[in-house]
mmCIF file of C-alpha atoms and ligand atoms in Angstrom:
data_model
loop_
_atom_site.group_PDB
_atom_site.id
_atom_site.type_symbol
_atom_site.label_atom_id
_atom_site.label_comp_id
_atom_site.label_asym_id
_atom_site.label_seq_id
_atom_site.Cartn_x
_atom_site.Cartn_y
_atom_site.Cartn_z
ATOM 1 C CA UNK N 1 0.000 0.000 0.000
ATOM 2 C CA UNK N 2 1.201 3.476 -0.774
ATOM 3 C CA UNK N 3 0.010 5.681 2.083
ATOM 4 C CA UNK N 4 -0.072 9.384 1.273
ATOM 5 C CA UNK N 5 -0.576 11.922 4.030
ATOM 6 C CA UNK N 6 -2.629 14.916 3.023
ATOM 7 C CA UNK N 7 -2.748 18.219 4.911
ATOM 8 C CA UNK N 8 -6.519 18.401 4.952
ATOM 9 C CA UNK N 9 -9.716 17.259 3.297
ATOM 10 C CA UNK N 10 -9.311 19.849 0.591
ATOM 11 C CA UNK N 11 -5.939 18.593 -0.632
ATOM 12 C CA UNK N 12 -7.172 15.000 -0.291
ATOM 13 C CA UNK N 13 -10.139 15.776 -2.544
ATOM 14 C CA UNK N 14 -7.949 17.526 -5.103
ATOM 15 C CA UNK N 15 -5.481 14.650 -5.216
ATOM 16 C CA UNK N 16 -8.231 12.054 -5.460
ATOM 17 C CA UNK N 17 -9.793 13.982 -8.351
ATOM 18 C CA UNK N 18 -6.334 14.326 -9.907
ATOM 19 C CA UNK N 19 -5.904 10.552 -9.946
ATOM 20 C CA UNK N 20 -9.342 10.037 -11.494
ATOM 21 C CA UNK N 21 -8.818 12.825 -14.041
ATOM 22 C CA UNK N 22 -5.472 11.387 -15.025
ATOM 23 C CA UNK N 23 -7.027 7.955 -15.567
ATOM 24 C CA UNK N 24 -9.810 9.497 -17.677
ATOM 25 C CA UNK N 25 -7.356 11.487 -19.805
ATOM 26 C CA UNK N 26 -5.037 8.539 -20.370
ATOM 27 C CA UNK N 27 -7.846 6.065 -21.039
ATOM 28 C CA UNK N 28 -11.053 7.746 -22.206
ATOM 29 C CA UNK N 29 -12.917 4.412 -21.885
ATOM 30 C CA UNK N 30 -11.745 3.890 -18.325
ATOM 31 C CA UNK N 31 -14.052 1.915 -16.009
ATOM 32 C CA UNK N 32 -14.317 3.589 -12.622
ATOM 33 C CA UNK N 33 -15.707 2.090 -9.437
ATOM 34 C CA UNK N 34 -17.339 4.877 -7.443
ATOM 35 C CA UNK N 35 -18.204 5.344 -3.766
ATOM 36 C CA UNK N 36 -20.772 7.456 -1.965
ATOM 37 C CA UNK N 37 -20.814 8.983 1.526
ATOM 38 C CA UNK N 38 -19.494 12.333 2.758
ATOM 39 C CA UNK N 39 -15.821 11.673 2.043
ATOM 40 C CA UNK N 40 -15.856 11.679 -1.790
ATOM 41 C CA UNK N 41 -18.072 14.766 -2.148
ATOM 42 C CA UNK N 42 -15.053 17.095 -2.450
ATOM 43 C CA UNK N 43 -13.509 14.799 -5.075
ATOM 44 C CA UNK N 44 -16.714 14.902 -7.131
ATOM 45 C CA UNK N 45 -16.859 18.697 -6.798
ATOM 46 C CA UNK N 46 -13.331 18.963 -8.152
ATOM 47 C CA UNK N 47 -14.121 16.568 -11.024
ATOM 48 C CA UNK N 48 -17.085 18.748 -11.976
ATOM 49 C CA UNK N 49 -14.789 21.786 -11.927
ATOM 50 C CA UNK N 50 -12.253 19.968 -14.124
ATOM 51 C CA UNK N 51 -15.035 19.083 -16.559
ATOM 52 C CA UNK N 52 -16.279 22.687 -16.723
ATOM 53 C CA UNK N 53 -12.979 24.519 -16.706
ATOM 54 C CA UNK N 54 -10.515 22.056 -18.174
ATOM 55 C CA UNK N 55 -12.749 20.055 -20.519
ATOM 56 C CA UNK N 56 -12.350 16.756 -18.658
ATOM 57 C CA UNK N 57 -14.375 14.475 -20.896
ATOM 58 C CA UNK N 58 -16.578 11.757 -19.390
ATOM 59 C CA UNK N 59 -18.319 10.880 -22.650
ATOM 60 C CA UNK N 60 -16.730 7.428 -22.899
ATOM 61 C CA UNK N 61 -16.183 6.739 -19.217
ATOM 62 C CA UNK N 62 -17.984 3.754 -17.683
ATOM 63 C CA UNK N 63 -18.829 3.711 -13.972
ATOM 64 C CA UNK N 64 -20.011 1.133 -11.461
ATOM 65 C CA UNK N 65 -21.115 2.249 -8.040
ATOM 66 C CA UNK N 66 -20.173 0.208 -5.020
ATOM 67 C CA UNK N 67 -23.544 -0.041 -3.383
ATOM 68 C CA UNK N 68 -27.136 1.091 -2.941
ATOM 69 C CA UNK N 69 -29.722 0.915 -0.164
ATOM 70 C CA UNK N 70 -32.326 -1.758 -0.650
ATOM 71 C CA UNK N 71 -35.865 -0.391 -0.658
ATOM 72 C CA UNK N 72 -35.003 3.051 -2.052
ATOM 73 C CA UNK N 73 -36.052 3.717 -5.613
ATOM 74 C CA UNK N 74 -33.578 5.604 -7.790
ATOM 75 C CA UNK N 75 -35.544 8.846 -7.392
ATOM 76 C CA UNK N 76 -35.535 8.682 -3.582
ATOM 77 C CA UNK N 77 -33.455 11.687 -2.443
ATOM 78 C CA UNK N 78 -31.314 9.545 -0.117
ATOM 79 C CA UNK N 79 -30.647 6.843 -2.690
ATOM 80 C CA UNK N 80 -27.139 6.620 -4.055
ATOM 81 C CA UNK N 81 -28.665 7.147 -7.512
ATOM 82 C CA UNK N 82 -29.821 10.582 -6.367
ATOM 83 C CA UNK N 83 -26.498 11.178 -4.619
ATOM 84 C CA UNK N 84 -24.529 10.453 -7.802
ATOM 85 C CA UNK N 85 -26.810 12.642 -9.904
ATOM 86 C CA UNK N 86 -26.468 15.478 -7.385
ATOM 87 C CA UNK N 87 -22.714 15.315 -6.974
ATOM 88 C CA UNK N 88 -21.448 14.179 -10.381
ATOM 89 C CA UNK N 89 -23.620 12.748 -13.118
ATOM 90 C CA UNK N 90 -25.911 15.764 -13.606
ATOM 91 C CA UNK N 91 -22.885 18.019 -14.034
ATOM 92 C CA UNK N 92 -20.631 16.121 -16.443
ATOM 93 C CA UNK N 93 -21.106 14.586 -19.875
ATOM 94 C CA UNK N 94 -21.265 10.948 -18.793
ATOM 95 C CA UNK N 95 -23.702 8.878 -20.889
ATOM 96 C CA UNK N 96 -26.501 7.590 -18.665
ATOM 97 C CA UNK N 97 -26.231 4.062 -20.043
ATOM 98 C CA UNK N 98 -22.548 3.977 -19.018
ATOM 99 C CA UNK N 99 -23.297 4.795 -15.370
ATOM 100 C CA UNK N 100 -24.242 1.696 -13.358
ATOM 101 C CA UNK N 101 -25.609 1.726 -9.821
ATOM 102 C CA UNK N 102 -27.257 -1.253 -8.146
ATOM 103 C CA UNK N 103 -31.032 -0.877 -8.256
ATOM 104 C CA UNK N 104 -32.352 -0.688 -4.684
ATOM 105 C CA UNK N 105 -35.950 -1.023 -5.829
ATOM 106 C CA UNK N 106 -35.757 -4.660 -6.911
ATOM 107 C CA UNK N 107 -38.049 -6.938 -4.926
ATOM 108 C CA UNK N 108 -37.001 -10.433 -5.890
ATOM 109 C CA UNK N 109 -34.450 -12.471 -7.843
ATOM 110 C CA UNK N 110 -31.707 -10.739 -5.859
ATOM 111 C CA UNK N 111 -29.026 -13.298 -6.648
ATOM 112 C CA UNK N 112 -29.743 -13.101 -10.382
ATOM 113 C CA UNK N 113 -29.685 -9.315 -10.218
ATOM 114 C CA UNK N 114 -26.340 -9.295 -8.382
ATOM 115 C CA UNK N 115 -24.854 -11.787 -10.865
ATOM 116 C CA UNK N 116 -25.978 -9.501 -13.666
ATOM 117 C CA UNK N 117 -24.245 -6.515 -12.001
ATOM 118 C CA UNK N 118 -21.034 -8.547 -11.861
ATOM 119 C CA UNK N 119 -21.489 -9.570 -15.487
ATOM 120 C CA UNK N 120 -21.762 -5.890 -16.418
ATOM 121 C CA UNK N 121 -18.415 -5.223 -14.744
ATOM 122 C CA UNK N 122 -16.783 -8.126 -16.570
ATOM 123 C CA UNK N 123 -18.254 -7.058 -19.921
ATOM 124 C CA UNK N 124 -16.825 -3.584 -19.412
ATOM 125 C CA UNK N 125 -13.414 -5.255 -19.131
ATOM 126 C CA UNK N 126 -13.222 -5.000 -15.335
ATOM 127 C CA UNK N 127 -12.769 -1.934 -13.184
ATOM 128 C CA UNK N 128 -9.580 0.024 -13.845
ATOM 129 C CA UNK N 129 -9.757 2.328 -10.857
ATOM 130 C CA UNK N 130 -11.888 1.599 -7.822
ATOM 131 C CA UNK N 131 -12.323 4.397 -5.297
ATOM 132 C CA UNK N 132 -13.507 3.467 -1.813
ATOM 133 C CA UNK N 133 -14.274 5.312 1.394
ATOM 134 C CA UNK N 134 -14.117 3.573 4.762
ATOM 135 C CA UNK N 135 -16.761 3.224 7.446
ATOM 136 C CA UNK N 136 -16.022 3.999 11.106
ATOM 137 C CA UNK N 137 -15.864 0.267 11.770
ATOM 138 C CA UNK N 138 -13.557 -0.313 8.827
ATOM 139 C CA UNK N 139 -16.014 -1.461 6.173
ATOM 140 C CA UNK N 140 -15.726 -0.775 2.450
ATOM 141 C CA UNK N 141 -18.824 -0.571 0.288
ATOM 142 C CA UNK N 142 -21.412 -2.101 2.594
ATOM 143 C CA UNK N 143 -19.207 -5.078 3.405
ATOM 144 C CA UNK N 144 -19.823 -5.172 7.123
ATOM 145 C CA UNK N 145 -17.698 -7.064 9.636
ATOM 146 C CA UNK N 146 -17.661 -10.796 9.042
ATOM 147 C CA UNK N 147 -18.220 -10.469 5.281
ATOM 148 C CA UNK N 148 -16.390 -13.190 3.412
ATOM 149 C CA UNK N 149 -13.098 -11.849 2.115
ATOM 150 C CA UNK N 150 -14.035 -13.438 -1.234
ATOM 151 C CA UNK N 151 -17.608 -12.110 -1.260
ATOM 152 C CA UNK N 152 -19.266 -10.998 -4.482
ATOM 153 C CA UNK N 153 -22.014 -8.490 -5.201
ATOM 154 C CA UNK N 154 -24.939 -9.424 -2.958
ATOM 155 C CA UNK N 155 -27.703 -8.414 -0.648
ATOM 156 C CA UNK N 156 -26.468 -7.571 2.881
ATOM 157 C CA UNK N 157 -28.016 -6.510 6.189
ATOM 158 C CA UNK N 158 -26.575 -3.240 7.508
ATOM 159 C CA UNK N 159 -24.876 -3.132 10.902
ATOM 160 C CA UNK N 160 -26.511 -1.081 13.649
ATOM 161 C CA UNK N 161 -23.442 1.216 13.715
ATOM 162 C CA UNK N 162 -23.582 1.819 9.952
ATOM 163 C CA UNK N 163 -27.261 2.748 10.118
ATOM 164 C CA UNK N 164 -26.468 5.133 12.992
ATOM 165 C CA UNK N 165 -23.540 6.668 11.090
ATOM 166 C CA UNK N 166 -25.686 7.250 8.005
ATOM 167 C CA UNK N 167 -28.771 8.460 9.873
ATOM 168 C CA UNK N 168 -27.788 12.106 9.410
ATOM 169 C CA UNK N 169 -28.413 11.781 5.659
ATOM 170 C CA UNK N 170 -32.079 10.972 6.376
ATOM 171 C CA UNK N 171 -34.904 13.122 7.735
ATOM 172 C CA UNK N 172 -35.869 12.881 11.434
ATOM 173 C CA UNK N 173 -38.941 10.763 10.656
ATOM 174 C CA UNK N 174 -37.347 8.718 7.921
ATOM 175 C CA UNK N 175 -36.244 5.144 8.532
ATOM 176 C CA UNK N 176 -32.686 4.267 7.531
ATOM 177 C CA UNK N 177 -32.852 1.177 5.301
ATOM 178 C CA UNK N 178 -31.681 -1.987 6.996
ATOM 179 C CA UNK N 179 -30.355 -3.782 3.909
ATOM 180 C CA UNK N 180 -28.283 -2.888 0.880
ATOM 181 C CA UNK N 181 -26.806 -4.294 -2.297
ATOM 182 C CA UNK N 182 -23.030 -4.056 -2.313
ATOM 183 C CA UNK N 183 -20.136 -5.130 -4.459
ATOM 184 C CA UNK N 184 -18.292 -7.833 -2.554
ATOM 185 C CA UNK N 185 -14.742 -7.761 -1.255
ATOM 186 C CA UNK N 186 -13.743 -10.236 -3.972
ATOM 187 C CA UNK N 187 -15.321 -7.942 -6.564
ATOM 188 C CA UNK N 188 -13.451 -4.898 -5.229
ATOM 189 C CA UNK N 189 -10.139 -6.778 -5.160
ATOM 190 C CA UNK N 190 -10.430 -7.515 -8.892
ATOM 191 C CA UNK N 191 -10.090 -3.819 -9.748
ATOM 192 C CA UNK N 192 -6.705 -3.039 -11.277
ATOM 193 C CA UNK N 193 -6.060 -0.071 -8.996
ATOM 194 C CA UNK N 194 -7.701 0.957 -5.747
ATOM 195 C CA UNK N 195 -7.793 4.370 -4.106
ATOM 196 C CA UNK N 196 -8.902 4.493 -0.465
ATOM 197 C CA UNK N 197 -9.971 7.886 0.891
ATOM 198 C CA UNK N 198 -10.282 8.715 4.581
ATOM 199 C CA UNK N 199 -10.790 12.022 6.261
ATOM 200 C CA UNK N 200 -11.420 13.074 9.861
ATOM 201 C CA UNK N 201 -10.470 11.869 13.339
ATOM 202 C CA UNK N 202 -13.495 9.559 13.487
ATOM 203 C CA UNK N 203 -11.813 7.421 10.797
ATOM 204 C CA UNK N 204 -8.395 7.198 12.495
ATOM 205 C CA UNK N 205 -9.080 3.886 14.245
ATOM 206 C CA UNK N 206 -10.457 2.237 11.117
ATOM 207 C CA UNK N 207 -7.574 3.489 8.968
ATOM 208 C CA UNK N 208 -4.957 2.185 11.404
ATOM 209 C CA UNK N 209 -6.696 -1.189 11.615
ATOM 210 C CA UNK N 210 -7.065 -1.434 7.823
ATOM 211 C CA UNK N 211 -3.493 -0.425 6.996
ATOM 212 C CA UNK N 212 -1.470 -1.725 9.936
ATOM 213 C CA UNK N 213 -3.673 -4.350 11.555
ATOM 214 C CA UNK N 214 -4.075 -7.989 10.641
ATOM 215 C CA UNK N 215 -6.193 -8.919 7.622
ATOM 216 C CA UNK N 216 -9.499 -9.796 9.183
ATOM 217 C CA UNK N 217 -13.132 -9.871 8.227
ATOM 218 C CA UNK N 218 -13.760 -7.799 11.376
ATOM 219 C CA UNK N 219 -12.241 -4.839 9.492
ATOM 220 C CA UNK N 220 -13.116 -5.555 5.915
ATOM 221 C CA UNK N 221 -10.926 -2.752 4.506
ATOM 222 C CA UNK N 222 -7.911 -4.740 5.751
ATOM 223 C CA UNK N 223 -8.440 -7.108 2.809
ATOM 224 C CA UNK N 224 -6.948 -4.359 0.635
ATOM 225 C CA UNK N 225 -3.571 -5.455 2.012
ATOM 226 C CA UNK N 226 -3.828 -8.350 -0.453
ATOM 227 C CA UNK N 227 -4.047 -6.011 -3.434
ATOM 228 C CA UNK N 228 -0.849 -4.982 -5.246
ATOM 229 C CA UNK N 229 -1.930 -1.471 -6.297
ATOM 230 C CA UNK N 230 -3.617 0.347 -3.449
ATOM 231 C CA UNK N 231 -3.088 4.040 -2.750
ATOM 232 C CA UNK N 232 -4.404 5.361 0.553
ATOM 233 C CA UNK N 233 -5.065 9.101 0.783
ATOM 234 C CA UNK N 234 -5.548 10.194 4.393
ATOM 235 C CA UNK N 235 -5.739 13.626 5.920
ATOM 236 C CA UNK N 236 -3.863 14.410 9.153
ATOM 237 C CA UNK N 237 -6.789 13.585 11.382
ATOM 238 C CA UNK N 238 -7.564 10.251 9.763
ATOM 239 C CA UNK N 239 -3.841 9.412 9.928
ATOM 240 C CA UNK N 240 -3.815 10.169 13.675
ATOM 241 C CA UNK N 241 -3.475 6.547 14.810
ATOM 242 C CA UNK N 242 -1.020 5.308 12.178
ATOM 243 C CA UNK N 243 2.270 4.215 13.755
ATOM 244 C CA UNK N 244 4.545 4.113 10.699
ATOM 245 C CA UNK N 245 4.138 7.618 9.335
ATOM 246 C CA UNK N 246 7.884 8.062 8.777
ATOM 247 C CA UNK N 247 8.050 4.855 6.772
ATOM 248 C CA UNK N 248 5.156 6.027 4.581
ATOM 249 C CA UNK N 249 6.916 9.337 3.959
ATOM 250 C CA UNK N 250 10.116 7.542 2.980
ATOM 251 C CA UNK N 251 8.253 5.132 0.729
ATOM 252 C CA UNK N 252 6.616 8.088 -0.990
ATOM 253 C CA UNK N 253 9.973 9.851 -1.490
ATOM 254 C CA UNK N 254 11.429 6.686 -2.945
ATOM 255 C CA UNK N 255 8.436 6.254 -5.252
ATOM 256 C CA UNK N 256 8.800 9.845 -6.427
ATOM 257 C CA UNK N 257 12.403 9.183 -7.389
ATOM 258 C CA UNK N 258 12.271 5.629 -8.672
ATOM 259 C CA UNK N 259 8.738 5.134 -9.958
ATOM 260 C CA UNK N 260 7.075 8.504 -10.528
ATOM 261 C CA UNK N 261 4.519 6.954 -12.904
ATOM 262 C CA UNK N 262 2.915 5.335 -9.853
ATOM 263 C CA UNK N 263 2.063 8.872 -8.696
ATOM 264 C CA UNK N 264 0.535 10.241 -11.875
ATOM 265 C CA UNK N 265 -2.328 12.529 -11.152
ATOM 266 C CA UNK N 266 -1.095 13.357 -7.646
ATOM 267 C CA UNK N 267 0.324 16.798 -6.987
ATOM 268 C CA UNK N 268 3.984 16.717 -5.943
HETATM 269 C C1 GLP Z 301 -21.301 4.051 3.751
HETATM 270 C C2 GLP Z 301 -20.936 3.637 2.350
HETATM 271 C C3 GLP Z 301 -19.457 3.425 2.236
HETATM 272 C C4 GLP Z 301 -18.721 4.650 2.766
HETATM 273 C C5 GLP Z 301 -19.042 4.817 4.226
HETATM 274 C C6 GLP Z 301 -18.340 6.006 4.846
HETATM 275 O O1 GLP Z 301 -21.355 2.966 4.607
HETATM 276 N N1 GLP Z 301 -21.591 2.464 1.931
HETATM 277 O O2 GLP Z 301 -19.127 3.187 0.883
HETATM 278 O O3 GLP Z 301 -17.341 4.502 2.580
HETATM 279 O O4 GLP Z 301 -20.439 5.024 4.317
HETATM 280 O O5 GLP Z 301 -19.052 7.155 4.572
HETATM 281 P P1 GLP Z 301 -18.594 8.612 4.911
HETATM 282 O O6 GLP Z 301 -17.670 9.012 3.821
HETATM 283 O O7 GLP Z 301 -19.881 9.395 4.899
HETATM 284 O O8 GLP Z 301 -17.950 8.587 6.243
#
């Protein structure tokens, strides 16, 4: 894992967008895996700016979102469909048929639906760049603790903590869904490159466990340790419990000198 320490959320968002923009410019047909939540909002804002001001072209880009709440139709304001429209898709020139998000309104044949989502990823040639956030308990997508490390796209129950953490997105009288459809850990690991974003002190424990702890299904982000091309962008607060900061700085310096291509899209 290449761990990159960012000064604040703003520089993290700009660097994350830089990596995505670089991938889009180098490979106009790039397949991106996209997250939701509060953390990537700044990255999406910067991508919209790059589209408007620097002609970043999404016309051939293909996207697959990580997850969606079960029971929310795409037009529900708290659905991840609505989230993606609000933060990215309505503001760039992506073709609607190239943007894939699990459909939370399905009512049966879940396994078939999830297999079809996976087939879509395979038919697009696999995901080139998967971006993930991290939950307070260390989950990625909606792969809660005790998910199989080989899991595929599937229906999952949400942990009590996750529903609490996401409650603020919903109105006071609105129920937070208790299930979701999520890409599995095995699905995520098949992406060619993975970018993990974490911001804020409330993520420090999860980041330390994911990066420096043992690989365990109790902290599903730790499975990323198996992947050969993971870049972790953390701001100071989220890096607060990492113990090997100096090593990460040295590894970054070495990468800058010996393998600068690995850092394309990141500001120096
Ligand atoms: C949800 C999403 C995850 C996201 C996590 C953290 O559980 N399914 O993909 O990473 O929230 O969200 P936030 O960035 O709001 O802290």
